[in-house]
mmCIF file of C-alpha atoms and ligand atoms in Angstrom:
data_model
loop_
_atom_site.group_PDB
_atom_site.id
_atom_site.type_symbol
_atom_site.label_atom_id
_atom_site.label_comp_id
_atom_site.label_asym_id
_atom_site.label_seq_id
_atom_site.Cartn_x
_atom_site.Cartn_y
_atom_site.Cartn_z
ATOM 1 C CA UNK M 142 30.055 -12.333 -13.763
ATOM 2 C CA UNK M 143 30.951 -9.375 -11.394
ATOM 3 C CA UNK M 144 28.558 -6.853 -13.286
ATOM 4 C CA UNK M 145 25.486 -8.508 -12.380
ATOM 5 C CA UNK M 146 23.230 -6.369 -10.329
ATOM 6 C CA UNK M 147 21.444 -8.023 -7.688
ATOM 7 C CA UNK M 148 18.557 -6.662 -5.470
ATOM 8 C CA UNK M 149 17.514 -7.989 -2.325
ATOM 9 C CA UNK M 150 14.441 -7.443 -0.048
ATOM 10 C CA UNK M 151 13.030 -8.460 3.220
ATOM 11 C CA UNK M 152 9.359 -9.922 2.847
ATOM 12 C CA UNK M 153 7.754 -9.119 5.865
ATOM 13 C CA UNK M 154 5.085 -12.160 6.980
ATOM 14 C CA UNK M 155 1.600 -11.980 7.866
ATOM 15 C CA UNK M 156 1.643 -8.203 7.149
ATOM 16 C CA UNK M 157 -0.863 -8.607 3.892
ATOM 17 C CA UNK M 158 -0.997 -4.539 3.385
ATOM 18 C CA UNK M 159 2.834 -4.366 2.355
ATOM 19 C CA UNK M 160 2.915 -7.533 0.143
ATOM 20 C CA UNK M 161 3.700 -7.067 -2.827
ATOM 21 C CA UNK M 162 5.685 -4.046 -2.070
ATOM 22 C CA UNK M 163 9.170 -5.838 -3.039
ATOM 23 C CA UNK M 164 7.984 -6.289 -6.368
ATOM 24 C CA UNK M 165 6.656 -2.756 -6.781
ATOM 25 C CA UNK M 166 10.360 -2.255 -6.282
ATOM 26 C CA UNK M 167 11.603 -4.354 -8.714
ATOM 27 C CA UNK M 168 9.475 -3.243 -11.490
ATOM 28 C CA UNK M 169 10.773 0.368 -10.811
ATOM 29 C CA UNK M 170 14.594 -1.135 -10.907
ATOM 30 C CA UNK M 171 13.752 -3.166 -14.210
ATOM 31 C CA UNK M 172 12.070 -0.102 -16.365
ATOM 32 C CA UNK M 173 14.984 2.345 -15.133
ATOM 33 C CA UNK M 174 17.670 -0.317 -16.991
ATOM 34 C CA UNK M 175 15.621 0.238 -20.092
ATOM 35 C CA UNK M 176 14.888 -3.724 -20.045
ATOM 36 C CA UNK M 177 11.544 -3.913 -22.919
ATOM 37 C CA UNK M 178 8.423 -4.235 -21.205
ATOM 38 C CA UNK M 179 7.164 -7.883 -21.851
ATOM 39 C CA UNK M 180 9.897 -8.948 -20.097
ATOM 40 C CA UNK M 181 9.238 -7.093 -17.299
ATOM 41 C CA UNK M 182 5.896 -8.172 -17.239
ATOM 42 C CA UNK M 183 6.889 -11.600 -17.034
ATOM 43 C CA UNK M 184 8.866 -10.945 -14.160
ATOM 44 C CA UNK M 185 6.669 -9.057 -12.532
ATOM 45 C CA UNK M 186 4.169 -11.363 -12.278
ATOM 46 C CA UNK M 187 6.363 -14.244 -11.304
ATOM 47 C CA UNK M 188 8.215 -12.300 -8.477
ATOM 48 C CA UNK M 189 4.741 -10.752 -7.325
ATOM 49 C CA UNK M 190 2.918 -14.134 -7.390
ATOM 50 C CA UNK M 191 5.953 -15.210 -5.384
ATOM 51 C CA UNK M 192 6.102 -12.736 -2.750
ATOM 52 C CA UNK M 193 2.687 -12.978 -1.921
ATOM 53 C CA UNK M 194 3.200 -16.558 -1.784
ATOM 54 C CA UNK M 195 5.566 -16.273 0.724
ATOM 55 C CA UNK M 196 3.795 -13.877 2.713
ATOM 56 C CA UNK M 197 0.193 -15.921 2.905
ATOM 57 C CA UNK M 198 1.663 -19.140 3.007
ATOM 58 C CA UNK M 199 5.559 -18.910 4.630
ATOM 59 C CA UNK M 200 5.059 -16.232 7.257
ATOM 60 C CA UNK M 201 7.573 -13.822 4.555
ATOM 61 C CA UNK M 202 10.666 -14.578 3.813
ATOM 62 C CA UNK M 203 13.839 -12.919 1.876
ATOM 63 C CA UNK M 204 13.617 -12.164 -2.225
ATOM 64 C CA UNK M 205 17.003 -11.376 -4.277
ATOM 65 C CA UNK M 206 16.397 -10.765 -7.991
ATOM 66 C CA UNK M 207 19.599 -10.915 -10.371
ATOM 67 C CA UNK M 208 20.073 -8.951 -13.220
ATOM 68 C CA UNK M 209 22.969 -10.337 -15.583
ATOM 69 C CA UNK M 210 23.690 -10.113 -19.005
ATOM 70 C CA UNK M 211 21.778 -13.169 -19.925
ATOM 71 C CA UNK M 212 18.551 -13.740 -17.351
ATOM 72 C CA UNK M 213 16.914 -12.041 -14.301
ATOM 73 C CA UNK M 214 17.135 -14.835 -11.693
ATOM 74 C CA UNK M 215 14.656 -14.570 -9.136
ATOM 75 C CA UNK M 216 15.146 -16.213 -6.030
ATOM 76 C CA UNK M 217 12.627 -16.258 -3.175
ATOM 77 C CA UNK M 218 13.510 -17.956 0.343
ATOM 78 C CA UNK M 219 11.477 -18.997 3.516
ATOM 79 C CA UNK M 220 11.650 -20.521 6.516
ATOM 80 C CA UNK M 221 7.693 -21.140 6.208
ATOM 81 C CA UNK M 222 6.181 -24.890 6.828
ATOM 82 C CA UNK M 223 7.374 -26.116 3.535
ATOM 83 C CA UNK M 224 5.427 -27.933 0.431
ATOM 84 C CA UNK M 225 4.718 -31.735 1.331
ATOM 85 C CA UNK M 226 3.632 -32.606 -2.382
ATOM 86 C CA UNK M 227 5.166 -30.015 -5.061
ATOM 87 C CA UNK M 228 3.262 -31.885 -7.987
ATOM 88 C CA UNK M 229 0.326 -31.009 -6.457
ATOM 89 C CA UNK M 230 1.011 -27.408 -5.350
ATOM 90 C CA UNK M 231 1.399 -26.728 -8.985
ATOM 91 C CA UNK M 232 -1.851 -28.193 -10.545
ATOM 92 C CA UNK M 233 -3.857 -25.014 -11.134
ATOM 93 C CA UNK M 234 -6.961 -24.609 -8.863
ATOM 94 C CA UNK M 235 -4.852 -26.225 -5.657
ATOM 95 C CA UNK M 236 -4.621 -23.971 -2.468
ATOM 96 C CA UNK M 237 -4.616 -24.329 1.002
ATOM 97 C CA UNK M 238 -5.385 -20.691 1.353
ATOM 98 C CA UNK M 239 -7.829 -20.019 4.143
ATOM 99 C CA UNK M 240 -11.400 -18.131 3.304
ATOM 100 C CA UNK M 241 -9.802 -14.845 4.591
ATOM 101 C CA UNK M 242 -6.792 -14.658 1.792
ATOM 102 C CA UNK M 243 -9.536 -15.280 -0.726
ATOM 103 C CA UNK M 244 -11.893 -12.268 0.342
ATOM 104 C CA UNK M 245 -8.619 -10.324 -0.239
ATOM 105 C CA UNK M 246 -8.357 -11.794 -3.793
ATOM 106 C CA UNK M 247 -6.022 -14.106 -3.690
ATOM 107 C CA UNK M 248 -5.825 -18.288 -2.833
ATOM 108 C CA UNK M 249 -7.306 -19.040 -6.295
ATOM 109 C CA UNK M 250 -4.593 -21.749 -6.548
ATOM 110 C CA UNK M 251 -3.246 -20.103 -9.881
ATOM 111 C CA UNK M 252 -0.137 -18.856 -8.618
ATOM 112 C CA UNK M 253 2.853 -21.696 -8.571
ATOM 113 C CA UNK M 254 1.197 -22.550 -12.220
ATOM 114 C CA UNK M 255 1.484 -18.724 -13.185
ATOM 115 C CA UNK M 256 4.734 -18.146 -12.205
ATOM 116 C CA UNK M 257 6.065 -21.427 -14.097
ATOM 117 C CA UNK M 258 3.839 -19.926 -17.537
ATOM 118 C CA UNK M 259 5.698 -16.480 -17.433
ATOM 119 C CA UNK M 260 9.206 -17.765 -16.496
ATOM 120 C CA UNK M 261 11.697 -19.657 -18.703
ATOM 121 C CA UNK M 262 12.919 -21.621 -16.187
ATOM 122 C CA UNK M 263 11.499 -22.788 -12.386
ATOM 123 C CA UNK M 264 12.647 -25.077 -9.862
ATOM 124 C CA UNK M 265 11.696 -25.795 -6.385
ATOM 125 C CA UNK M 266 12.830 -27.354 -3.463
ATOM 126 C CA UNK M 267 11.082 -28.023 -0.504
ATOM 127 C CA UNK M 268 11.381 -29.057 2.709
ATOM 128 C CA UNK M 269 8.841 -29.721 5.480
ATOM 129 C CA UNK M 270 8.934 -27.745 8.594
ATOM 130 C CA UNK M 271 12.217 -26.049 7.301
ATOM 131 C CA UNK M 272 11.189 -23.768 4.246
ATOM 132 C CA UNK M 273 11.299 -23.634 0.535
ATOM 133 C CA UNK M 274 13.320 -22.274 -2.273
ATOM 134 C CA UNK M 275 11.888 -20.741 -5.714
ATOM 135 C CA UNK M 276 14.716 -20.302 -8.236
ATOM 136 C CA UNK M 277 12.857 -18.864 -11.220
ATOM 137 C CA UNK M 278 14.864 -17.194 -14.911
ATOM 138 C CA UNK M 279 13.578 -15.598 -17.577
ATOM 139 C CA UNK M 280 16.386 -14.773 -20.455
ATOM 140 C CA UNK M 281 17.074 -12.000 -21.976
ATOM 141 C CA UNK P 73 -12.022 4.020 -25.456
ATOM 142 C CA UNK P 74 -10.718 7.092 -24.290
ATOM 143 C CA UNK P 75 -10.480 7.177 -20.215
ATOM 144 C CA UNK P 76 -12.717 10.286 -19.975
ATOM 145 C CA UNK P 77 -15.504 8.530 -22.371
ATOM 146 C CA UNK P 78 -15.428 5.341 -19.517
ATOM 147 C CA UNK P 79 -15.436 8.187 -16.454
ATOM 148 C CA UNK P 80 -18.762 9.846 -18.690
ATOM 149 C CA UNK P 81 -20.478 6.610 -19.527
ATOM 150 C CA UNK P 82 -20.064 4.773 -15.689
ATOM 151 C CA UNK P 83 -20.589 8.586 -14.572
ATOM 152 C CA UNK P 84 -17.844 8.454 -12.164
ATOM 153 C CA UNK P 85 -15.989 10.078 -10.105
ATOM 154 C CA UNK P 86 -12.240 10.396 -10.773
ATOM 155 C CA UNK P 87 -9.847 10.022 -7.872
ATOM 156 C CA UNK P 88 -6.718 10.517 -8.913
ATOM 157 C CA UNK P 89 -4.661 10.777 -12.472
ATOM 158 C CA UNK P 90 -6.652 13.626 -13.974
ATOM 159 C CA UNK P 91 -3.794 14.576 -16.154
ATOM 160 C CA UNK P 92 -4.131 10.847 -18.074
ATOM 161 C CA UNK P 93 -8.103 11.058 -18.835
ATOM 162 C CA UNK P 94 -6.882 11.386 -22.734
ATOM 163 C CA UNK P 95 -5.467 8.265 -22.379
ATOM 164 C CA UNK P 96 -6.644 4.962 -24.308
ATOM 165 C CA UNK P 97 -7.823 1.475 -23.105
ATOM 166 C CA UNK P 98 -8.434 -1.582 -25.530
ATOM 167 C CA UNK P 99 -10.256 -4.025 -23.498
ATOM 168 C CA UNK P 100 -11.320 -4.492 -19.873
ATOM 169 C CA UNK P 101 -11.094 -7.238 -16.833
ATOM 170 C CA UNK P 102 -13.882 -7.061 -14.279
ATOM 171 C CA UNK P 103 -13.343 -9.113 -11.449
ATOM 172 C CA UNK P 104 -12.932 -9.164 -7.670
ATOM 173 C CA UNK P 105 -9.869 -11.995 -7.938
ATOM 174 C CA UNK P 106 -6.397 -10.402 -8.299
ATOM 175 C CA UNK P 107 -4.925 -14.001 -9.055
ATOM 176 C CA UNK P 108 -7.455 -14.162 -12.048
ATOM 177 C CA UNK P 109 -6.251 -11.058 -13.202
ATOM 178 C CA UNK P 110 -2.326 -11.885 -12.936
ATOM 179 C CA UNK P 111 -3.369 -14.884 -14.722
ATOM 180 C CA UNK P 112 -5.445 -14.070 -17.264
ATOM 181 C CA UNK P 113 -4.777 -10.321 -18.565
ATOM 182 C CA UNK P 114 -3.070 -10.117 -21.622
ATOM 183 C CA UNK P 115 -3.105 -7.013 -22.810
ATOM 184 C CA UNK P 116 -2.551 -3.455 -20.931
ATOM 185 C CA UNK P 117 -6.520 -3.859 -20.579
ATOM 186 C CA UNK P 118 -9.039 -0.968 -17.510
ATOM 187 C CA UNK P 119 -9.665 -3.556 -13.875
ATOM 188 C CA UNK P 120 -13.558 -2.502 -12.847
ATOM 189 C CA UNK P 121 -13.486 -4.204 -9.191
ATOM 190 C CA UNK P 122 -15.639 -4.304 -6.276
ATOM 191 C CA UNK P 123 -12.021 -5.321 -4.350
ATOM 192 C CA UNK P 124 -10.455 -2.615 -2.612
ATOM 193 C CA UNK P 125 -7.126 -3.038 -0.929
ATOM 194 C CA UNK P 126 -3.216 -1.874 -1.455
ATOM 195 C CA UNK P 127 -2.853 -5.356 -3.822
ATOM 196 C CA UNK P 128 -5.300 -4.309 -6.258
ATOM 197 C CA UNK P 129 -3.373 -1.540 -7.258
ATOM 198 C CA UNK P 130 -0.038 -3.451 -7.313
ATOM 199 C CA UNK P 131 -1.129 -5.829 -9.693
ATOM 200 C CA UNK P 132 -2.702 -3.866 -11.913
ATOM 201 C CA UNK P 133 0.605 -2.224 -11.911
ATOM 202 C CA UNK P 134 2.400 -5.209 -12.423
ATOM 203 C CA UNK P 135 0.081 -5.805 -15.238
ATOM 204 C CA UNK P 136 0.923 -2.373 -16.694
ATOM 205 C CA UNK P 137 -2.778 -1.526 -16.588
ATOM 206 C CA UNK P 138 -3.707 2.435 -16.414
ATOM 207 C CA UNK P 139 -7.016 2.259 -14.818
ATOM 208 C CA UNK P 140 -8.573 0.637 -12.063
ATOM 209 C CA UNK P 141 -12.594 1.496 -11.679
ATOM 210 C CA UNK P 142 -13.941 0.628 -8.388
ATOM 211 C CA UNK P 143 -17.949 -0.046 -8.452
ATOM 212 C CA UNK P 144 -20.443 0.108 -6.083
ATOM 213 C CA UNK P 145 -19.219 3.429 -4.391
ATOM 214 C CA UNK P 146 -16.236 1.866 -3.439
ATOM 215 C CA UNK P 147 -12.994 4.057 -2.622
ATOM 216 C CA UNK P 148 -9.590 3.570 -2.211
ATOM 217 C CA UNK P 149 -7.903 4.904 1.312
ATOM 218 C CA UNK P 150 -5.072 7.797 0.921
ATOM 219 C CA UNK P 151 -2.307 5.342 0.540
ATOM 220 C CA UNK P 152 -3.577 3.139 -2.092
ATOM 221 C CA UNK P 153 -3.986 6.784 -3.821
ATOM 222 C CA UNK P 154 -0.672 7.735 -3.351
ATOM 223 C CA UNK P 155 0.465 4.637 -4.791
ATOM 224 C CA UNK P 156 -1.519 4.797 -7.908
ATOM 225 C CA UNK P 157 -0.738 8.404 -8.030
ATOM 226 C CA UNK P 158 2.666 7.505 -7.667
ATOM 227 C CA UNK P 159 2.825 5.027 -11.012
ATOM 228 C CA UNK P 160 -0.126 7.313 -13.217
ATOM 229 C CA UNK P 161 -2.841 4.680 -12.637
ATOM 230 C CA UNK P 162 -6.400 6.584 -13.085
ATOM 231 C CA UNK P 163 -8.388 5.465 -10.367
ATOM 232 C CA UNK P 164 -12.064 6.231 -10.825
ATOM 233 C CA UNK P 165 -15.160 5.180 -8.369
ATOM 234 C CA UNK P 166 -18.774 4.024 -9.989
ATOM 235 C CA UNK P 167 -21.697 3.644 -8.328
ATOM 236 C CA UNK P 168 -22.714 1.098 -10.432
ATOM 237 C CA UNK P 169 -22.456 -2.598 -9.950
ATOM 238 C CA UNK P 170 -19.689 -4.683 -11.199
ATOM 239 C CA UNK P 171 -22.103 -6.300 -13.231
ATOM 240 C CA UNK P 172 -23.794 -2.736 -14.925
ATOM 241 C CA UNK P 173 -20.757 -1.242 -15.202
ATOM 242 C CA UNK P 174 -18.973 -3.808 -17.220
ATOM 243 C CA UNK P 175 -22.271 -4.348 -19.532
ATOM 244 C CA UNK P 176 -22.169 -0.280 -20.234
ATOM 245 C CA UNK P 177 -17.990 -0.364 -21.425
ATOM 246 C CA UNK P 178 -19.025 -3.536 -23.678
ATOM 247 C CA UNK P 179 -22.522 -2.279 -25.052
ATOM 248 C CA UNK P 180 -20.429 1.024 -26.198
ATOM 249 C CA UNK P 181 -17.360 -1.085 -28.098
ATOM 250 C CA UNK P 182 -14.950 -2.117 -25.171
ATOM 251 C CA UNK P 183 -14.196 -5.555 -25.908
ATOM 252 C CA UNK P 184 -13.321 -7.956 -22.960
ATOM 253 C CA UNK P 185 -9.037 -9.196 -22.503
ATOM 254 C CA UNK P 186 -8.576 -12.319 -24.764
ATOM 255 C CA UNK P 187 -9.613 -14.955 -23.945
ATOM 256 C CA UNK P 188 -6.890 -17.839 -22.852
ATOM 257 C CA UNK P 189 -7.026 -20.127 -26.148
ATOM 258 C CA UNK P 190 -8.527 -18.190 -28.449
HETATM 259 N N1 ADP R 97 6.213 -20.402 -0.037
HETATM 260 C C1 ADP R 97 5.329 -21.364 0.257
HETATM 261 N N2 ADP R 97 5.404 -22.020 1.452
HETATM 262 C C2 ADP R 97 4.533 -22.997 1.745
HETATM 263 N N3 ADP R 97 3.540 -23.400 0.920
HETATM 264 C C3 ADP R 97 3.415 -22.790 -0.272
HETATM 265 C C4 ADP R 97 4.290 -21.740 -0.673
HETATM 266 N N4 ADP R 97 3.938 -21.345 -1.913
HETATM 267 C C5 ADP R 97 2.886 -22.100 -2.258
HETATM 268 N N5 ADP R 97 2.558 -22.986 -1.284
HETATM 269 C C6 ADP R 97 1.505 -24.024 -1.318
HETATM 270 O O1 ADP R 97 1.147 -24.275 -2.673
HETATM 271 C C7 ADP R 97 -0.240 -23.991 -2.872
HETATM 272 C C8 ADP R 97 -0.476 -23.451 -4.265
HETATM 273 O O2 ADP R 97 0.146 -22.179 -4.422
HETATM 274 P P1 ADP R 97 -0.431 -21.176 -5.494
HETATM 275 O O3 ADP R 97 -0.490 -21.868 -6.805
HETATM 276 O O4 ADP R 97 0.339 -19.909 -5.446
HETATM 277 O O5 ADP R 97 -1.928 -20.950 -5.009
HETATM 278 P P2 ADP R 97 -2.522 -20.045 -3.837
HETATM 279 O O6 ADP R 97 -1.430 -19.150 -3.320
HETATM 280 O O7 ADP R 97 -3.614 -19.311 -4.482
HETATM 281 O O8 ADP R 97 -3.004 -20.996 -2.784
HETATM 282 C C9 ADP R 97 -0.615 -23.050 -1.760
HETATM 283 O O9 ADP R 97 -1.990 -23.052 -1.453
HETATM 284 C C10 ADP R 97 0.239 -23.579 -0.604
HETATM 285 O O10 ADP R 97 -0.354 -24.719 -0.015
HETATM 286 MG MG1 MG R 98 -0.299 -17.999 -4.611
#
């Protein structure tokens, strides 16, 4: 569809004070189209978890987030090390986050499992020592 | 609870927000884990936190939460205030433990988030 709106931001890596900074955005974008709030929330959440994902774990990366008449896509790319076993990455509790990421509040191991729970749909690909992909929808 | 009856019960100090004191919470999170709180928070609950950095703010903004409490003394820098200011987030500092501060909201009627499968 030509109409869709799409919004696209630059994740910066290893630069934990901005993260999360692209989805601050987003929310902003999302209220201004009038779109009702628990949807919003949803995306929120999965788009935040997502960023800082790539910004902990990928070194940052690039988000787009598609409005259209029937879903918000959002689709998060890096050219970080790549997930070896995606099963795994999404049992909740799993993280390879390092003790300093926790003492900042995150690397629980909740946040692949979180962003599947508030989305409709999630798929990932993966590729070692090239990047990974996170197409996520939530309908309208 | 009304905002203002939180700030007079935790006697603390209000940092930003003023104008949304009158406001209403229904429940509250206390925790120092923002991936707990993106996880579990259903409801537009108050964040008490010994955590202070820019994320805590964003997600209790992505969690449409309207006020953070920060115990222990703690205190956000300018720019965490500007963003809070930015989105009407009441941001108030305790000097009570996490611990204290959450038993005085619950002993006076401020119920906890739901719980996940109940
Ligand atoms: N974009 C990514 N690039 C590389 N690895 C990732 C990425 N996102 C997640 N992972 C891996 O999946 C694990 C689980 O992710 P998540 O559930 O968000 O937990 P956490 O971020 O708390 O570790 C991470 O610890 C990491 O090993
Ligand atoms: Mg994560």
């Amino acid at each position: 569809m030509s109409d869709n709106l799409v919004f696209r931001f630059d994740v910066q890596g290893n630069d934990f004070t901005s993260a999360g900074q692209a989805s601050v955005q987003v929310k902003k974008n999302l209220r201004q189209l009038g779109l009702d709030a628990d949807t919003i929330r949803r995306v929120s959440i999965a788009m935040y978890e997502g960023e800082i994902n790539m910004v902990i774990h990928a070194g940052g990366g690039v988000a787009e987030v598609i409005v259209s008449e029937d879903y918000i896509e959002i689709i998060l790319e890096d050219r970080g090390p790549g997930i070896k076993d995606i099963d795994q990455a999404m049992q909740a509790g799993y993280s390879t986050a390092t003790e300093t990421i926790r003492s900042l509040g995150f690397g629980a191991g909740m946040g692949l499992p979180n962003m599947k729970k508030n989305t409709d749909s999630m798929e990932i690909t993966s590729t070692i020592d090239v990047g990974t992909r996170i197409v996520m929808r939530v309908m309208l | 609870m009304k905002i203002s009856k939180m700030q007079e019960l935790l006697d603390a100090d209000v940092l930003c927000c003023e104008e949304n004191l009158g406001k209403h919470v229904y429940s509250a999170f206390g925790c120092d884990l923002m991936s707990d709180v993106l996880a579990y928070v259903t409801d537009q609950a108050v964040l008490l936190t010994g955590l202070v950095n820019p994320q805590v703010i964003r997600t209790a903004l992505m969690m449409d939460m309207t006020c953070i409490i920060f115990v222990r003394t703690k205190k956000p820098n300018d720019e965490m205030i500007q963003l809070a200011k930015e989105h009407g987030i009441v941001m108030m500092s305790t000097a009570m433990t996490l611990y204290t501060a959450c038993g005085t909201l619950y002993s006076n009627g401020l119920i906890g988030t739901k719980e996940v499968g109940k």
